[in-house]
Coordinates of C-alpha atoms and ligand atoms in Angstrom, one line a residue:
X1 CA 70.7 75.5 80.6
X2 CA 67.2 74.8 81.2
X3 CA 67.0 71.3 82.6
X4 CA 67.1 71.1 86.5
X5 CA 70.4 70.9 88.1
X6 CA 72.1 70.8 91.9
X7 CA 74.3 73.3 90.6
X8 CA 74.2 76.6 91.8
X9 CA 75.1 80.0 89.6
X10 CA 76.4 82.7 91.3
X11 CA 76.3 86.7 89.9
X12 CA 79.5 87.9 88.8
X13 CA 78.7 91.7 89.5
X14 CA 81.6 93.0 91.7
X15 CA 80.6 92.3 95.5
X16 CA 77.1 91.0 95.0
X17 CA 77.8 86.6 94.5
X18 CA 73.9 86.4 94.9
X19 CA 72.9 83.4 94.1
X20 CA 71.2 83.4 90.1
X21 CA 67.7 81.9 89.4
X22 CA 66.6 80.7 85.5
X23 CA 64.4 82.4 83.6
X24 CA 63.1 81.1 80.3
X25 CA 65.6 83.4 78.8
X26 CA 67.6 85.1 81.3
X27 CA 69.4 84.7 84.7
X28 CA 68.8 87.0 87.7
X29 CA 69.8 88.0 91.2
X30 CA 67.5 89.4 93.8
X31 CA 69.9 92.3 93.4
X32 CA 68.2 92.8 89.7
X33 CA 71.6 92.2 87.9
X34 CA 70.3 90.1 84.7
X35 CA 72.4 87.9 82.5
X36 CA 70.5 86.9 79.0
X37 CA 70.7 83.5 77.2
X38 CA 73.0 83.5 73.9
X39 CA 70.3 81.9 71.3
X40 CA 72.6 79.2 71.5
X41 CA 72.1 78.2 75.0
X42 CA 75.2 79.7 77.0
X43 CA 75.3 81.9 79.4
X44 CA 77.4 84.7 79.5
X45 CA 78.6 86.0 83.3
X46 CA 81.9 88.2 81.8
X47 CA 81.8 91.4 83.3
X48 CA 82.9 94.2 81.1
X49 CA 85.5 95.1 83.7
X50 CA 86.8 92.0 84.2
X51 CA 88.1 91.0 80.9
X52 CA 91.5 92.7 79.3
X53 CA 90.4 93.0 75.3
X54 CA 86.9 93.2 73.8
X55 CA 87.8 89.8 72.7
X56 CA 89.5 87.6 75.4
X57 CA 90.6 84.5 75.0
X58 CA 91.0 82.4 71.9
X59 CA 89.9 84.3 68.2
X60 CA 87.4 82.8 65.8
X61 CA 90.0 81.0 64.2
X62 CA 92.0 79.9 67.1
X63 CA 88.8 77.9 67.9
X64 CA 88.4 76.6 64.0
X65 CA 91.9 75.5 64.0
X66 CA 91.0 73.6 67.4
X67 CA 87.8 72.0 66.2
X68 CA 89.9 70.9 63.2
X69 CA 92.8 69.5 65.3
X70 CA 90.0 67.4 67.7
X71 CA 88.2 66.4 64.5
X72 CA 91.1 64.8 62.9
X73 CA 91.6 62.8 66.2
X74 CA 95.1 63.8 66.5
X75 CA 93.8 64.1 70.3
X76 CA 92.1 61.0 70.3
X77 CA 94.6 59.1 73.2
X78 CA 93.9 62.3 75.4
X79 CA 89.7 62.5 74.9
X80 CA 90.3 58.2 76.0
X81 CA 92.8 59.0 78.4
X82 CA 90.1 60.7 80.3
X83 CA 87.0 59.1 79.7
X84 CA 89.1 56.1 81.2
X85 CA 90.0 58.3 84.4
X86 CA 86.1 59.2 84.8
X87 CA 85.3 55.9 84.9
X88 CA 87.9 54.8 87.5
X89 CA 86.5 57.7 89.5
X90 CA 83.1 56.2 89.0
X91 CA 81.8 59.0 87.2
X92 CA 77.6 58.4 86.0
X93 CA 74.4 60.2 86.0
X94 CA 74.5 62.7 88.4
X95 CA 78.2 63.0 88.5
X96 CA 78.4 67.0 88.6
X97 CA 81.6 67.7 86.3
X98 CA 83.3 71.3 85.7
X99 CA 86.2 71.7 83.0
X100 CA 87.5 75.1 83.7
X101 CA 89.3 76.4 80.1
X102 CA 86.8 74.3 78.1
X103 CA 87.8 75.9 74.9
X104 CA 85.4 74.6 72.2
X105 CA 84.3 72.0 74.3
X106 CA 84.9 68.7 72.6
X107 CA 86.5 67.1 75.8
X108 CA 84.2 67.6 77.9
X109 CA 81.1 66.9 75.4
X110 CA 82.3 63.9 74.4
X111 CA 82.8 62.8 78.7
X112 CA 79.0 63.7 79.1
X113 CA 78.1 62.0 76.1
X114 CA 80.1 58.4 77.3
X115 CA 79.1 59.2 80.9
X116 CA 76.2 60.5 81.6
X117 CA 77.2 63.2 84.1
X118 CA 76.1 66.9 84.0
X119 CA 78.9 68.6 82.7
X120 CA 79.7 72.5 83.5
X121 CA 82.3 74.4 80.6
X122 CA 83.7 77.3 81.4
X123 CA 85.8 80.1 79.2
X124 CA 86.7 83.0 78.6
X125 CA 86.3 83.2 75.1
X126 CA 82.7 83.7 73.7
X127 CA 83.7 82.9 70.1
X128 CA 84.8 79.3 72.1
X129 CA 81.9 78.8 74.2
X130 CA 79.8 79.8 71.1
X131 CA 81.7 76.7 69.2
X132 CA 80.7 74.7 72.1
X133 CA 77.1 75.4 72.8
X134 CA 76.2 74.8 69.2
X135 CA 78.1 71.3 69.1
X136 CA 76.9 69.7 72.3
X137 CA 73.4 71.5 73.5
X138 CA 73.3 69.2 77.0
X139 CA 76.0 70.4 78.3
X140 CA 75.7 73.5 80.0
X141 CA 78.4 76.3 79.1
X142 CA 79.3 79.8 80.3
X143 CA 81.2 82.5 79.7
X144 CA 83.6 83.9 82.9
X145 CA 86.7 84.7 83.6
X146 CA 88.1 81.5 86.1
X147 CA 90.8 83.3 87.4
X148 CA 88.7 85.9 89.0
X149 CA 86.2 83.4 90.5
X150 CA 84.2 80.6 89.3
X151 CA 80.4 81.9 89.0
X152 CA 78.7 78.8 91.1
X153 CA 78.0 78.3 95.1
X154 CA 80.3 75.9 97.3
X155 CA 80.9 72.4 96.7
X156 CA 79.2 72.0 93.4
X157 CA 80.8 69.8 91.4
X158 CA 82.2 65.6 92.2
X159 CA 85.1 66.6 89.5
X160 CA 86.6 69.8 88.1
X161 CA 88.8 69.2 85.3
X162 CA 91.6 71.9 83.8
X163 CA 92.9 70.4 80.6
X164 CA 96.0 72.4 79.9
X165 CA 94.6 75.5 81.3
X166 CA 93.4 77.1 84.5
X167 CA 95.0 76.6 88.0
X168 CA 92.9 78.7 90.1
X169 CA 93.6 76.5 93.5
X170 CA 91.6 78.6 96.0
X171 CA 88.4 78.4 93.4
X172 CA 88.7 75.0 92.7
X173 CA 88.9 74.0 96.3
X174 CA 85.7 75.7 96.7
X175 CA 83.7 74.6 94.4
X176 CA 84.3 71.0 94.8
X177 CA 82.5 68.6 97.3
X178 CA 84.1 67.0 100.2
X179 CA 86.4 64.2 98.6
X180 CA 85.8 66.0 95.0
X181 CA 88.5 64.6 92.6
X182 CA 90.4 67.6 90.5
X183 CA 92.3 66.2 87.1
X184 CA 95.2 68.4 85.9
X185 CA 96.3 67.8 82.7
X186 CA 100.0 69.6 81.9
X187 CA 101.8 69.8 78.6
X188 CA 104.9 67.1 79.3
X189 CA 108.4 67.8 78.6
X190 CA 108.8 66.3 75.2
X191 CA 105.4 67.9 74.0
X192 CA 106.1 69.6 70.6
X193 CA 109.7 69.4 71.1
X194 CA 110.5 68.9 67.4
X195 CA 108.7 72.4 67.0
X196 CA 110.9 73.8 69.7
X197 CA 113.9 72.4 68.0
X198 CA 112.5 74.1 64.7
X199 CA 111.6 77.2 66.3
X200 CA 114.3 77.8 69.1
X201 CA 117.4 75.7 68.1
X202 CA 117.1 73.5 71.3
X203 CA 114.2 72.0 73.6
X204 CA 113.9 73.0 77.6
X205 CA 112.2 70.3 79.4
X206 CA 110.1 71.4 81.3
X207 CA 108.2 69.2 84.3
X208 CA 105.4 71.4 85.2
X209 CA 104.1 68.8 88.4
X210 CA 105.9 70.1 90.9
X211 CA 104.9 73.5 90.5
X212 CA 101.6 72.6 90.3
X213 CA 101.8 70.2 93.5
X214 CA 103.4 73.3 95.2
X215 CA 100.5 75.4 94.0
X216 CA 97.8 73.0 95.0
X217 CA 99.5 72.2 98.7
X218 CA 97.4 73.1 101.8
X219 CA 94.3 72.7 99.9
X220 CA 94.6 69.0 97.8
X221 CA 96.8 65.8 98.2
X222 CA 98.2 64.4 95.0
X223 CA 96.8 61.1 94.9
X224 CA 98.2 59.6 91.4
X225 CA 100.2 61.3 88.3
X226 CA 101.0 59.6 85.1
X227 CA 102.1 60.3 81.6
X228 CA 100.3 60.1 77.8
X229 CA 102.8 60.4 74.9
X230 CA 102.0 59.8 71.3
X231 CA 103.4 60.7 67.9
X232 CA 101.0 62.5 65.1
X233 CA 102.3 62.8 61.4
X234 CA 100.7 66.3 60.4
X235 CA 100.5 67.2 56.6
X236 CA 100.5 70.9 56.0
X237 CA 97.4 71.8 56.9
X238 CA 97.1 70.0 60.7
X239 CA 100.8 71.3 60.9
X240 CA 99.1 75.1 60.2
X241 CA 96.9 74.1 62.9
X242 CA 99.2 72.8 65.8
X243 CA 100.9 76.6 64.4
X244 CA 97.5 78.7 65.0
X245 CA 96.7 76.7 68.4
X246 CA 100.6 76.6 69.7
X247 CA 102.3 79.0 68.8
X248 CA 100.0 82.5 68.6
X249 CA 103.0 84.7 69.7
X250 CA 105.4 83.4 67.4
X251 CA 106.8 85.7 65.3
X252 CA 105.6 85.7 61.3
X253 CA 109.0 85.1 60.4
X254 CA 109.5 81.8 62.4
X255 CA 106.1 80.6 61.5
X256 CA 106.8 81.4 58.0
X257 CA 110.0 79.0 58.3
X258 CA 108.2 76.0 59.8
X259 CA 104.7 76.4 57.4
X260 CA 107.2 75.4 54.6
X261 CA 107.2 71.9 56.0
X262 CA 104.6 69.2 53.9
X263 CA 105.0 66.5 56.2
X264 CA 105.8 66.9 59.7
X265 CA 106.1 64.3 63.2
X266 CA 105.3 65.9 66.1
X267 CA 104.9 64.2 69.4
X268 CA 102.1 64.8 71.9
X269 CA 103.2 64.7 75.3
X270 CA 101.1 65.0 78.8
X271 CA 101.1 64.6 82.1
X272 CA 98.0 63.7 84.3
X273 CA 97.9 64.5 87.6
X274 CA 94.9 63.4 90.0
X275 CA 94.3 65.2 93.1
X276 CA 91.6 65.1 96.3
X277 CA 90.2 67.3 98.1
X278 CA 89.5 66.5 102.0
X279 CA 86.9 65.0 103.0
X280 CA 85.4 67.5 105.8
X281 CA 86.5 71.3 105.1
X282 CA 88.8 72.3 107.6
Ligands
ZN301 ZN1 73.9 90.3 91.5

């Protein structure tokens, strides 16, 4: 959080948007509101009032059974997926790059690492940012709640990234620069459906595109959209993972049936949708 960046941090006290400057352990408005450094680099910008649990956002283990999952490169196509998409879009040193739902941050990490670019990760969960901070110190992480607002001035970023996660269209269209290119990425239909079939019986398919076109119209133009399927054989403890991360509400009962299973095939299914913002505001 210390190295110099065109990025601009904005206060999340309720009305004030000042713009924050870096102190060698803090962050302040002119206003006076002050936002300490975690000893592990983050910052956090959640204000009490804005958050709906003393704990938002994905648990301690939630973000252990995610580290786990990434680890095991059961996500592997998606993490190449977009490092292939960054570099179509020409994304390099200097790139300005914001994934919005970071989680624990491998994603994004491992773009800046290949890249080059100064990547921005934002959640709502500390224990995720926390995760994140510790595992890939360049990268420059905070704690907020996107759907609120996203804590930075106008037209910061070249490319904002939600990776199965937040679709806040009237923040993202801020924040990006003229042109800026904003990468969806949307479970597909057949994602997990063999744990639907365990779970419910049947799968719905579900094509979450046009919803999100619908959601982004006005403000982006859908330049390209295409799909990523794979197939991962889980043993029984990547299957308890897939559980923890997927299926949090599930009743005890119904997780109780499927944890039974030693060796399960689950497919992984996306959809990737690239949009652009205009090139002058209007
Ligand atoms: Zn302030």
């Amino acid at each position: 959080m210390s190295q110099e960046s065109r990025v601009r941090l904005v206060c999340t006290v309720r009305g004030c948007a000042r713009e924050l400057s870096a102190g060698s352990a803090s962050h302040s408005c002119v206003a006076g509101h002050s936002f300490d450094l975690a000893r592990s680099g983050y910052l956090n910008l959640l204000q009490v009032q804005d958050r709906r649990s003393s704990q938002p956002g994905d648990s301690t283990e939630v973000v252990a059974a995610r580290r786990r999952w990434m680890k095991s490169g059961r996500a592997a196509p998606l993490a190449q997926a977009l490092l292939e998409e960054a570099r179509r879009l020409g994304v390099g040193e200097g790139t300005r790059v914001l994934d919005v739902g970071c989680g624990e941050g491998s994603f994004l990490g491992e773009l800046e690492a290949a890249c080059g670019c100064e990547g921005w990760g934002v959640d709502i969960s500390r224990a995720a940012i926390e995760a994140a901070a510790r595992r890939f110190p360049s990268v420059r992480w905070v704690v907020c709640n996107a759907d609120l607002g996203l804590p930075f001035a106008a037209q910061s970023f070249e490319l904002v990234l939600s990776i199965t996660a937040r679709r806040n269209a009237a923040e993202f269209a801020r924040v990006l620069a003229p042109g800026g290119a904003l990468l969806f990425v949307v479970p597909g239909e057949d994602d997990q459906h063999e744990l639907r079939e365990l779970l419910h019986g049947e799968a719905f398919a579900v094509d979450r595109v046009p919803g999100l076109e619908a959601d982004l119209a006005g403000k982006f133009v859908l330049e390209r959209r295409w799909r990523l399927e794979w197939v991962n054989t889980l043993d029984r403890e990547s299957f308890g993972d897939l559980l923890a991360l997927a299926y949090r509400g599930a009743r005890d009962s119904q997780r109780a049936r499927l944890e039974r299973r030693d060796e399960v095939r689950v497919t992984s299914s996306y959809q990737l949708a690239l949009f652009r913002a205009p090139l002058s505001a209007s």
